[in-house]
Short mmCIF file of N, CA, C and O and ligand atoms in Angstrom, two decimals:
data_model
loop_
_atom_site.label_atom_id
_atom_site.label_comp_id
_atom_site.label_asym_id
_atom_site.label_seq_id
_atom_site.Cartn_x
_atom_site.Cartn_y
_atom_site.Cartn_z
N UNK A 151 62.17 90.31 116.34
CA UNK A 151 62.69 90.48 115.08
C UNK A 151 63.42 91.86 114.73
O UNK A 151 62.85 92.80 115.04
N UNK A 152 64.56 91.84 114.17
CA UNK A 152 65.26 93.09 113.90
C UNK A 152 64.69 93.63 112.69
O UNK A 152 64.27 93.04 111.73
N UNK A 153 64.94 95.02 112.44
CA UNK A 153 64.22 95.74 111.34
C UNK A 153 65.36 95.74 110.32
O UNK A 153 66.47 95.41 110.48
N UNK A 154 64.77 95.53 109.04
CA UNK A 154 65.66 95.55 107.89
C UNK A 154 66.39 96.90 107.55
O UNK A 154 65.62 97.80 107.66
N UNK A 155 67.59 96.91 107.54
CA UNK A 155 68.40 97.99 107.47
C UNK A 155 68.19 98.61 105.98
O UNK A 155 67.93 97.65 105.10
N UNK A 156 68.59 99.86 105.79
CA UNK A 156 68.59 100.47 104.41
C UNK A 156 69.62 99.67 103.71
O UNK A 156 69.51 99.60 102.39
N UNK A 157 70.77 99.11 104.14
CA UNK A 157 71.67 98.57 103.36
C UNK A 157 71.37 97.11 102.88
O UNK A 157 71.48 96.71 101.82
N UNK A 158 70.57 96.51 103.66
CA UNK A 158 69.93 95.23 103.24
C UNK A 158 69.01 95.42 101.98
O UNK A 158 69.08 94.76 101.13
N UNK A 159 68.40 96.62 102.19
CA UNK A 159 67.36 96.95 100.97
C UNK A 159 68.36 97.02 99.69
O UNK A 159 67.85 96.88 98.74
N UNK A 160 69.49 97.73 99.99
CA UNK A 160 70.33 97.89 98.81
C UNK A 160 70.76 96.73 98.47
O UNK A 160 70.83 96.40 97.04
N UNK A 161 71.18 95.88 99.17
CA UNK A 161 71.77 94.46 98.82
C UNK A 161 70.70 93.79 97.90
O UNK A 161 70.82 93.11 97.13
N UNK A 162 69.52 93.97 98.56
CA UNK A 162 68.37 93.05 97.87
C UNK A 162 67.93 93.76 96.76
O UNK A 162 66.84 93.31 96.06
N UNK A 163 68.42 94.87 96.33
CA UNK A 163 67.98 95.63 95.14
C UNK A 163 66.69 96.23 95.26
O UNK A 163 66.06 96.75 94.28
N UNK A 164 66.24 96.61 96.42
CA UNK A 164 64.89 97.14 96.58
C UNK A 164 65.04 98.65 96.66
O UNK A 164 64.16 99.37 96.41
N UNK A 165 66.14 99.28 96.84
CA UNK A 165 66.70 100.62 96.79
C UNK A 165 67.86 100.84 95.92
O UNK A 165 68.81 100.00 95.97
N UNK A 166 67.75 101.93 95.08
CA UNK A 166 68.91 101.97 94.13
C UNK A 166 70.14 102.50 94.91
O UNK A 166 70.03 103.21 95.84
N UNK A 167 71.18 102.33 94.20
CA UNK A 167 72.54 102.91 94.60
C UNK A 167 73.34 103.07 93.40
O UNK A 167 73.37 102.42 92.30
N UNK A 168 74.42 103.98 93.58
CA UNK A 168 75.35 104.13 92.48
C UNK A 168 76.46 102.99 92.87
O UNK A 168 77.46 103.27 93.57
N UNK A 169 76.46 101.88 92.31
CA UNK A 169 77.03 100.70 92.47
C UNK A 169 78.52 100.83 91.80
O UNK A 169 78.60 101.33 90.71
N UNK A 170 79.60 100.67 92.81
CA UNK A 170 80.94 100.60 92.26
C UNK A 170 81.40 99.29 91.96
O UNK A 170 82.31 99.05 91.23
N UNK A 171 81.05 98.19 92.92
CA UNK A 171 81.43 96.93 92.78
C UNK A 171 80.50 95.88 93.45
O UNK A 171 79.68 96.41 94.39
N UNK A 172 80.39 94.71 93.03
CA UNK A 172 79.79 93.85 93.62
C UNK A 172 80.33 92.35 93.24
O UNK A 172 80.98 92.20 92.22
N UNK A 173 80.36 91.50 94.51
CA UNK A 173 80.88 90.25 94.30
C UNK A 173 79.99 89.35 95.10
O UNK A 173 79.02 89.72 95.73
N UNK A 174 80.41 87.98 95.47
CA UNK A 174 79.59 87.30 96.19
C UNK A 174 79.54 87.55 97.54
O UNK A 174 78.55 87.14 98.34
N UNK A 175 80.57 88.40 98.14
CA UNK A 175 80.57 88.69 99.41
C UNK A 175 80.27 90.13 99.87
O UNK A 175 79.96 90.41 101.08
N UNK A 176 80.38 91.11 98.83
CA UNK A 176 80.21 92.37 99.25
C UNK A 176 79.63 93.32 98.05
O UNK A 176 79.64 92.75 97.08
N UNK A 177 79.45 94.58 98.58
CA UNK A 177 78.96 95.46 97.52
C UNK A 177 79.58 96.92 97.99
O UNK A 177 79.78 97.03 99.19
N UNK A 178 79.85 97.66 96.92
CA UNK A 178 80.36 99.03 97.16
C UNK A 178 79.64 99.88 96.51
O UNK A 178 79.13 99.67 95.29
N UNK A 179 79.34 101.15 97.02
CA UNK A 179 78.50 102.09 96.34
C UNK A 179 78.76 103.48 97.03
O UNK A 179 79.22 103.52 98.06
N UNK A 180 78.45 104.57 96.19
CA UNK A 180 78.70 105.87 96.71
C UNK A 180 77.74 106.31 97.87
O UNK A 180 76.55 105.74 97.85
N UNK A 181 78.31 107.10 98.67
CA UNK A 181 77.41 107.33 99.87
C UNK A 181 76.43 108.53 99.42
O UNK A 181 76.90 109.33 98.65
N UNK A 182 75.24 108.27 99.94
CA UNK A 182 74.21 109.40 99.53
C UNK A 182 74.48 110.83 99.85
O UNK A 182 73.93 111.71 99.36
N UNK A 183 75.30 110.87 100.95
CA UNK A 183 75.52 112.18 101.59
C UNK A 183 76.99 112.16 101.64
O UNK A 183 77.50 112.30 102.89
N UNK A 184 77.60 112.50 100.53
CA UNK A 184 79.19 112.50 100.60
C UNK A 184 79.70 113.56 101.61
O UNK A 184 79.35 114.72 101.41
N UNK A 185 80.72 113.17 102.06
CA UNK A 185 81.40 114.15 103.18
C UNK A 185 82.85 114.50 102.60
O UNK A 185 83.57 115.07 103.38
N UNK A 186 82.94 114.17 101.34
CA UNK A 186 84.29 114.39 100.55
C UNK A 186 84.27 114.13 99.08
O UNK A 186 82.92 113.65 98.69
N UNK A 187 84.93 114.71 98.17
CA UNK A 187 84.75 114.65 96.91
C UNK A 187 84.42 113.16 96.43
O UNK A 187 83.58 112.83 95.68
N UNK A 188 85.05 112.32 96.88
CA UNK A 188 84.85 110.95 96.74
C UNK A 188 84.58 110.19 98.25
O UNK A 188 85.39 110.52 99.23
N UNK A 189 83.45 109.63 98.21
CA UNK A 189 82.88 108.92 99.45
C UNK A 189 81.94 107.85 99.25
O UNK A 189 80.84 107.83 98.59
N UNK A 190 82.55 106.65 99.27
CA UNK A 190 81.91 105.45 99.08
C UNK A 190 81.98 104.34 100.20
O UNK A 190 82.76 104.51 101.18
N UNK A 191 81.20 103.52 100.19
CA UNK A 191 80.88 102.48 101.30
C UNK A 191 81.17 101.12 100.67
O UNK A 191 80.79 100.88 99.67
N UNK A 192 81.77 100.17 101.56
CA UNK A 192 82.01 98.84 101.20
C UNK A 192 81.22 98.19 102.18
O UNK A 192 81.59 98.21 103.38
N UNK A 193 80.19 97.26 102.02
CA UNK A 193 79.62 96.43 102.89
C UNK A 193 79.38 95.02 102.60
O UNK A 193 79.50 94.76 101.59
N UNK A 194 79.49 94.18 103.74
CA UNK A 194 79.33 92.82 103.45
C UNK A 194 78.11 92.35 103.15
O UNK A 194 76.91 93.09 103.64
N UNK A 195 77.53 91.38 102.29
CA UNK A 195 76.29 91.00 102.17
C UNK A 195 75.92 90.22 103.33
O UNK A 195 74.37 90.23 103.54
N UNK A 196 76.82 89.62 104.03
CA UNK A 196 76.36 88.99 105.31
C UNK A 196 75.82 90.14 106.20
O UNK A 196 76.56 91.16 106.39
N UNK A 197 74.73 89.84 106.96
CA UNK A 197 74.16 90.90 107.86
C UNK A 197 74.87 91.00 109.10
O UNK A 197 74.23 90.59 110.08
N UNK A 198 76.06 91.56 109.21
CA UNK A 198 76.67 91.76 110.41
C UNK A 198 76.42 93.25 110.90
O UNK A 198 76.59 94.05 110.14
N UNK A 199 76.14 93.46 112.09
CA UNK A 199 75.42 94.82 112.70
C UNK A 199 76.68 95.67 112.83
O UNK A 199 76.55 96.63 112.28
N UNK A 200 77.94 95.22 113.18
CA UNK A 200 78.92 96.11 113.39
C UNK A 200 80.13 95.28 113.58
O UNK A 200 80.01 94.12 113.90
N UNK A 201 81.24 96.02 113.80
CA UNK A 201 82.58 95.14 114.13
C UNK A 201 82.39 94.58 115.32
O UNK A 201 83.13 93.51 115.58
N UNK A 202 81.57 95.11 116.27
CA UNK A 202 81.40 94.56 117.63
C UNK A 202 80.74 93.19 117.48
O UNK A 202 80.97 92.39 118.50
N UNK A 203 80.25 92.86 116.46
CA UNK A 203 79.36 91.61 116.37
C UNK A 203 80.17 90.60 115.53
O UNK A 203 79.79 89.56 115.21
N UNK A 204 81.29 90.92 115.03
CA UNK A 204 82.19 90.12 114.18
C UNK A 204 82.73 88.87 114.98
O UNK A 204 83.02 88.97 116.08
N UNK A 205 82.81 87.72 114.27
CA UNK A 205 83.40 86.55 114.74
C UNK A 205 84.64 86.26 114.19
O UNK A 205 84.90 86.77 113.13
N UNK A 206 85.43 85.34 114.86
CA UNK A 206 86.84 84.95 114.25
C UNK A 206 86.53 84.54 112.61
O UNK A 206 87.36 84.77 111.85
N UNK A 207 85.47 83.85 112.59
CA UNK A 207 85.32 83.20 111.10
C UNK A 207 84.94 84.33 110.06
O UNK A 207 84.99 84.05 108.91
N UNK A 208 84.75 85.61 110.60
CA UNK A 208 84.64 86.67 109.54
C UNK A 208 85.92 87.23 109.26
O UNK A 208 85.80 88.40 108.53
N UNK A 209 86.98 86.92 109.79
CA UNK A 209 88.24 87.79 109.55
C UNK A 209 88.61 87.94 107.99
O UNK A 209 88.88 88.86 107.53
N UNK A 210 88.37 86.69 107.24
CA UNK A 210 88.74 86.67 105.87
C UNK A 210 87.79 87.75 105.05
O UNK A 210 88.15 88.44 104.28
N UNK A 211 86.49 87.81 105.52
CA UNK A 211 85.48 88.70 104.97
C UNK A 211 85.99 90.12 105.23
O UNK A 211 86.00 90.86 104.29
N UNK A 212 86.42 90.56 106.55
CA UNK A 212 86.78 91.69 106.77
C UNK A 212 88.04 92.29 105.94
O UNK A 212 88.06 93.20 105.49
N UNK A 213 88.95 91.38 105.84
CA UNK A 213 89.94 91.64 104.92
C UNK A 213 89.69 91.88 103.72
O UNK A 213 90.22 92.73 102.69
N UNK A 214 88.58 91.14 103.10
CA UNK A 214 88.13 91.14 101.68
C UNK A 214 87.61 92.59 101.43
O UNK A 214 87.75 93.22 100.42
N UNK A 215 86.75 93.09 102.51
CA UNK A 215 86.13 94.43 102.34
C UNK A 215 87.18 95.49 102.15
O UNK A 215 86.89 96.42 101.45
N UNK A 216 88.18 95.46 103.03
CA UNK A 216 89.31 96.37 102.91
C UNK A 216 90.08 96.37 101.50
O UNK A 216 90.38 97.41 100.89
N UNK A 217 90.29 95.08 101.16
CA UNK A 217 91.07 94.84 99.92
C UNK A 217 90.22 95.54 98.82
O UNK A 217 90.75 96.21 97.77
N UNK A 218 88.84 95.25 98.61
CA UNK A 218 87.98 95.70 97.45
C UNK A 218 88.02 97.16 97.59
O UNK A 218 87.87 97.73 96.59
N UNK A 219 87.79 97.93 98.85
CA UNK A 219 87.66 99.25 98.98
C UNK A 219 88.93 99.90 98.40
O UNK A 219 88.80 100.95 97.69
N UNK A 220 90.15 99.32 98.82
CA UNK A 220 91.38 99.79 98.33
C UNK A 220 91.74 99.72 96.82
O UNK A 220 92.12 100.61 96.10
N UNK A 221 91.06 98.63 96.38
CA UNK A 221 91.37 98.43 94.83
C UNK A 221 90.40 99.40 94.00
O UNK A 221 90.64 100.00 93.05
N UNK A 222 89.34 99.77 94.69
CA UNK A 222 88.44 100.78 94.09
C UNK A 222 89.19 102.23 94.06
O UNK A 222 89.22 102.87 93.02
N UNK A 223 89.66 102.38 95.26
CA UNK A 223 90.50 103.71 95.31
C UNK A 223 91.55 103.81 94.41
O UNK A 223 91.94 104.71 93.67
N UNK A 224 92.19 102.62 94.25
CA UNK A 224 93.44 102.50 93.23
C UNK A 224 93.00 102.73 91.77
O UNK A 224 93.50 103.34 90.83
N UNK A 225 91.80 102.31 91.51
CA UNK A 225 91.18 102.33 90.26
C UNK A 225 90.84 103.70 90.04
O UNK A 225 90.56 104.17 88.68
N UNK A 226 90.73 104.44 91.01
CA UNK A 226 90.32 106.16 90.87
C UNK A 226 91.59 106.74 90.99
O UNK A 226 91.61 108.10 91.06
N UNK A 227 92.81 106.10 90.70
CA UNK A 227 94.04 106.86 90.93
C UNK A 227 94.34 107.41 92.29
O UNK A 227 95.02 108.49 92.14
N UNK A 228 93.83 106.97 93.25
CA UNK A 228 93.97 107.73 94.66
C UNK A 228 95.22 106.97 95.26
O UNK A 228 95.48 105.62 95.04
N UNK A 229 96.05 107.82 95.88
CA UNK A 229 96.91 107.04 96.82
C UNK A 229 96.91 107.86 98.29
O UNK A 229 97.74 107.66 99.16
N UNK A 230 95.71 108.51 98.44
CA UNK A 230 95.54 109.18 99.76
C UNK A 230 94.01 109.01 99.94
O UNK A 230 93.15 109.34 99.18
N UNK A 231 93.69 108.28 100.96
CA UNK A 231 92.46 108.22 101.34
C UNK A 231 92.20 107.96 102.83
O UNK A 231 93.06 107.60 103.58
N UNK A 232 90.91 108.20 103.27
CA UNK A 232 90.68 107.90 104.80
C UNK A 232 89.63 106.70 104.82
O UNK A 232 88.50 106.65 104.11
N UNK A 233 89.71 105.73 105.74
CA UNK A 233 88.82 104.56 105.84
C UNK A 233 88.41 105.02 107.31
O UNK A 233 88.97 105.10 108.19
N UNK A 234 86.98 104.68 107.42
CA UNK A 234 86.25 104.87 108.68
C UNK A 234 85.42 103.72 108.93
O UNK A 234 84.57 103.54 108.04
N UNK A 235 85.26 103.16 110.04
CA UNK A 235 84.24 102.34 110.43
C UNK A 235 83.77 102.65 111.89
O UNK A 235 84.40 102.69 112.83
N UNK A 236 82.58 103.24 111.72
CA UNK A 236 81.82 103.60 113.04
C UNK A 236 81.27 102.40 113.71
O UNK A 236 80.49 101.74 112.96
N UNK A 237 81.38 102.20 115.06
CA UNK A 237 81.01 101.04 115.62
C UNK A 237 80.01 101.52 116.76
O UNK A 237 80.72 101.94 117.88
N UNK A 238 78.74 101.37 116.72
CA UNK A 238 77.96 101.82 117.94
C UNK A 238 77.42 103.37 117.72
O UNK A 238 78.25 104.11 117.19
N UNK A 239 76.36 103.54 118.27
CA UNK A 239 75.82 104.98 118.25
C UNK A 239 76.73 105.90 118.56
O UNK A 239 76.82 107.10 117.92
N UNK A 240 77.44 105.59 119.75
CA UNK A 240 78.10 106.89 120.08
C UNK A 240 79.35 107.13 119.25
O UNK A 240 79.89 108.31 119.24
N UNK A 241 79.77 106.38 118.36
CA UNK A 241 80.83 106.48 117.60
C UNK A 241 80.22 107.15 116.27
O UNK A 241 81.13 107.76 115.52
N UNK A 242 79.02 107.13 116.10
CA UNK A 242 78.41 108.04 115.04
C UNK A 242 77.82 106.77 113.99
O UNK A 242 77.13 107.38 112.90
N UNK A 243 77.74 105.59 114.41
CA UNK A 243 76.99 104.73 113.35
C UNK A 243 75.51 104.86 113.57
O UNK A 243 74.95 104.96 114.67
N UNK A 244 74.89 105.04 112.28
CA UNK A 244 73.68 105.23 112.12
C UNK A 244 72.80 104.13 111.37
O UNK A 244 71.59 104.05 111.37
N UNK A 245 73.67 103.40 110.55
CA UNK A 245 72.97 102.17 109.89
C UNK A 245 73.74 101.00 110.39
O UNK A 245 74.87 100.76 110.39
N UNK A 246 73.02 100.29 110.97
CA UNK A 246 73.36 99.00 111.89
C UNK A 246 73.65 97.81 110.91
O UNK A 246 72.94 96.63 111.09
N UNK A 247 74.33 98.05 109.63
CA UNK A 247 74.93 96.94 108.90
C UNK A 247 76.30 97.35 108.74
O UNK A 247 76.36 98.46 108.29
N UNK A 248 77.34 96.39 109.04
CA UNK A 248 78.71 96.83 108.96
C UNK A 248 79.18 97.49 107.69
O UNK A 248 78.41 96.94 106.51
N UNK A 249 79.90 98.55 107.71
CA UNK A 249 80.25 99.22 106.22
C UNK A 249 81.48 99.97 106.74
O UNK A 249 81.78 100.45 107.94
N UNK A 250 82.37 100.10 105.70
CA UNK A 250 83.65 100.84 105.80
C UNK A 250 83.47 101.95 104.78
O UNK A 250 83.16 101.76 103.67
N UNK A 251 83.72 103.13 105.49
CA UNK A 251 83.66 104.47 104.59
C UNK A 251 84.92 104.50 104.01
O UNK A 251 86.01 104.39 104.73
N UNK A 252 84.77 104.92 102.57
CA UNK A 252 86.33 105.47 101.99
C UNK A 252 86.06 106.82 101.43
O UNK A 252 85.08 107.18 100.84
N UNK A 253 86.85 107.77 102.04
CA UNK A 253 86.65 109.03 101.79
C UNK A 253 88.11 109.69 101.20
O UNK A 253 89.21 109.47 101.59
N UNK A 254 87.97 110.58 100.23
CA UNK A 254 89.15 111.01 99.48
C UNK A 254 88.63 112.35 98.65
O UNK A 254 87.37 112.70 98.61
N UNK A 255 89.82 113.12 98.27
CA UNK A 255 89.60 113.94 97.37
C UNK A 255 89.68 115.52 98.16
O UNK A 255 89.37 116.50 97.31
N UNK A 256 90.17 115.50 99.33
CA UNK A 256 90.15 116.67 99.98
C UNK A 256 91.13 116.42 101.07
O UNK A 256 91.35 115.24 101.56
N UNK A 257 91.63 117.45 101.65
CA UNK A 257 92.73 117.23 102.94
C UNK A 257 91.80 116.85 104.02
O UNK A 257 90.91 117.52 104.34
N UNK A 258 92.20 115.87 104.63
CA UNK A 258 91.38 115.45 105.94
C UNK A 258 92.12 115.94 107.28
O UNK A 258 93.37 116.29 107.27
N UNK A 259 91.30 116.17 108.25
CA UNK A 259 91.81 116.60 109.29
C UNK A 259 92.06 115.70 110.53
O UNK A 259 91.20 114.61 110.45
N UNK A 260 92.78 115.94 111.38
CA UNK A 260 92.77 115.01 112.64
C UNK A 260 93.17 115.81 113.87
O UNK A 260 93.75 116.79 113.98
N UNK A 261 92.40 115.47 115.07
CA UNK A 261 91.44 114.36 115.30
C UNK A 261 90.05 114.50 114.63
O UNK A 261 89.64 115.66 114.37
N UNK A 262 89.55 113.42 114.47
CA UNK A 262 88.21 113.59 113.71
C UNK A 262 87.18 114.09 115.11
O UNK A 262 87.41 113.91 116.19
N UNK A 263 85.88 114.48 114.51
CA UNK A 263 85.12 114.80 115.47
C UNK A 263 84.23 114.03 116.11
O UNK A 263 84.26 112.77 115.84
P1 5GP B 285 77.44 105.52 109.57
O1 5GP B 285 76.88 106.89 110.07
O2 5GP B 285 76.40 104.53 110.01
O3 5GP B 285 78.85 105.27 109.78
O4 5GP B 285 77.13 105.58 108.04
C1 5GP B 285 76.08 105.57 107.30
C2 5GP B 285 76.29 106.11 106.02
O5 5GP B 285 75.26 105.66 105.11
C3 5GP B 285 76.05 107.51 105.86
O6 5GP B 285 77.18 108.17 105.49
C4 5GP B 285 74.89 107.81 105.14
O7 5GP B 285 75.04 108.99 104.32
C5 5GP B 285 74.86 106.53 104.31
N1 5GP B 285 73.55 106.32 103.71
C6 5GP B 285 72.42 106.32 104.52
N2 5GP B 285 71.37 105.98 103.74
C7 5GP B 285 71.87 105.55 102.52
C8 5GP B 285 71.15 105.43 101.34
O8 5GP B 285 69.91 105.17 101.18
N3 5GP B 285 71.93 105.19 100.32
C9 5GP B 285 73.26 105.56 100.29
N4 5GP B 285 74.06 105.46 99.12
N5 5GP B 285 73.95 105.90 101.45
C10 5GP B 285 73.09 106.01 102.49
#
């Protein structure tokens, strides 16, 4: 059996979060360790481990996550932000429940570390 992730506990309401959005398919909340003045995560309620584990039937859900994250950004009057999806340990993924980072409020650099 796989271990319950911290994000599953947030979805289940067992761990508090600063919630920005919730609907039947996803939840968005501020990152606990913000790497920019604005840093929030959008995660599916479906327990998908990472982009690597997505199936074709998840395509609409993936689009929904991006759309919701962008809607939140626009509600904050942002028109510049960075989206990041770490996939796998070596990419920097530390929580193995799919999530999209939205970062804004400072100048971003490239290439990422
Ligand atoms: P990853 O490194 O997997 O791409 O991103 C995981 C993110 O989840 C990190 O930015 C980390 O700060 C955030 N995070 C980890 N635990 C918690 C938590 O309990 N609450 C919130 N709001 N964010 C968390």
